[in-house]
Amino acid sequence: MTPTTAAVTGCRLDQEEARVSATRRMLIMLGAALVDQPFDTTTHHRLVQLLTGEHLQGALAAVDALRQRPEQELRDRIAELSGHGLRLRRSA
């Protein structure tokens, strides 16, 4: 998976961030589809594929990799991706 660009700041997501983000979006989309049409067999099939496939294993490994990062690195990265660092630099 290639890095993607964060919509707000134009920052690039690294491989772990992109994988976790993509999986999160898929789960939210499938959850919303189940709420909208709870008996849709296609949605159920796609959810089962996601939860039993290699993609989920890769996403869980990416979550573990992110958890291994030091807290300050994570905080700095969140600020960078959300644009908070830009506001701090302007006011300084």
Tab-separated table of C-alpha atoms in Angstrom:
chain	number	residue	atom	x	y	z
A	1	MET	CA	0.000	0.000	0.000
A	2	THR	CA	1.386	3.393	-0.920
A	3	PRO	CA	1.279	6.418	1.380
A	4	THR	CA	-1.755	8.621	0.958
A	5	THR	CA	-2.243	12.333	1.556
A	6	ALA	CA	-4.134	13.599	4.584
A	7	ALA	CA	-6.985	15.721	3.236
A	8	VAL	CA	-6.626	18.746	5.502
A	9	THR	CA	-2.883	19.340	5.709
A	10	GLY	CA	-1.454	17.651	2.635
A	11	CYS	CA	0.796	15.484	4.859
A	12	ARG	CA	1.625	12.001	3.652
A	13	LEU	CA	0.473	9.008	5.679
A	14	ASP	CA	3.070	6.319	6.176
A	15	GLN	CA	2.281	2.687	5.381
A	16	GLU	CA	0.935	1.776	8.840
A	17	GLU	CA	-1.177	4.927	9.088
A	18	ALA	CA	-2.638	4.401	5.610
A	19	ARG	CA	-3.494	0.751	6.274
A	20	VAL	CA	-5.206	1.494	9.603
A	21	SER	CA	-7.076	4.429	8.078
A	22	ALA	CA	-8.294	2.410	5.075
A	23	THR	CA	-9.478	-0.464	7.281
A	24	ARG	CA	-11.258	1.952	9.609
A	25	ARG	CA	-13.064	3.554	6.659
A	26	MET	CA	-14.114	0.122	5.331
A	27	LEU	CA	-15.472	-0.951	8.727
A	28	ILE	CA	-17.419	2.298	9.121
A	29	MET	CA	-18.845	1.953	5.606
A	30	LEU	CA	-19.891	-1.650	6.224
A	31	GLY	CA	-21.361	-0.765	9.615
A	32	ALA	CA	-23.420	2.029	8.063
A	33	ALA	CA	-24.584	-0.337	5.304
A	34	LEU	CA	-25.705	-2.873	7.926
A	35	VAL	CA	-27.672	-0.207	9.776
A	36	ASP	CA	-29.292	0.928	6.530
A	37	GLN	CA	-30.049	-2.586	5.216
A	38	PRO	CA	-29.510	-5.127	8.000
A	39	PHE	CA	-30.476	-8.159	5.896
A	40	ASP	CA	-28.365	-7.376	2.823
A	41	THR	CA	-26.388	-10.555	2.175
A	42	THR	CA	-23.800	-8.769	0.030
A	43	THR	CA	-22.859	-6.499	2.947
A	44	HIS	CA	-22.689	-9.482	5.304
A	45	HIS	CA	-20.452	-11.316	2.826
A	46	ARG	CA	-18.119	-8.314	2.468
A	47	LEU	CA	-17.896	-7.961	6.265
A	48	VAL	CA	-17.037	-11.644	6.692
A	49	GLN	CA	-14.375	-11.344	3.972
A	50	LEU	CA	-12.857	-8.340	5.712
A	51	LEU	CA	-12.849	-9.939	9.153
A	52	THR	CA	-11.388	-13.254	7.988
A	53	GLY	CA	-9.029	-12.038	5.280
A	54	GLU	CA	-5.380	-11.156	5.147
A	55	HIS	CA	-6.248	-7.451	4.995
A	56	LEU	CA	-7.395	-7.486	8.623
A	57	GLN	CA	-4.213	-9.253	9.731
A	58	GLY	CA	-2.179	-6.556	8.010
A	59	ALA	CA	-4.272	-3.839	9.646
A	60	LEU	CA	-3.824	-5.400	13.093
A	61	ALA	CA	-0.073	-5.609	12.517
A	62	ALA	CA	-0.109	-1.935	11.519
A	63	VAL	CA	-1.988	-1.038	14.720
A	64	ASP	CA	0.641	-2.919	16.729
A	65	ALA	CA	3.412	-1.044	14.895
A	66	LEU	CA	1.740	2.284	15.692
A	67	ARG	CA	1.383	1.297	19.342
A	68	GLN	CA	5.140	0.678	19.516
A	69	ARG	CA	5.881	4.304	18.685
A	70	PRO	CA	6.775	6.615	21.579
A	71	GLU	CA	3.881	8.690	22.901
A	72	GLN	CA	5.470	12.013	21.980
A	73	GLU	CA	6.064	10.842	18.410
A	74	LEU	CA	2.384	9.899	18.140
A	75	ARG	CA	1.281	13.244	19.591
A	76	ASP	CA	3.544	15.140	17.187
A	77	ARG	CA	2.271	13.101	14.252
A	78	ILE	CA	-1.370	13.682	15.198
A	79	ALA	CA	-0.706	17.422	15.471
A	80	GLU	CA	1.021	17.396	12.078
A	81	LEU	CA	-1.765	15.464	10.353
A	82	SER	CA	-4.551	17.534	11.913
A	83	GLY	CA	-2.865	20.847	11.167
A	84	HIS	CA	-2.365	21.876	14.794
A	85	GLY	CA	1.353	22.310	14.223
A	86	LEU	CA	0.617	24.852	11.505
A	87	ARG	CA	-1.353	27.024	13.910
A	88	LEU	CA	1.347	26.842	16.548
A	89	ARG	CA	4.052	27.858	14.089
A	90	ARG	CA	2.087	30.887	12.892
A	91	SER	CA	1.522	32.232	16.398
A	92	ALA	CA	5.155	31.792	17.451
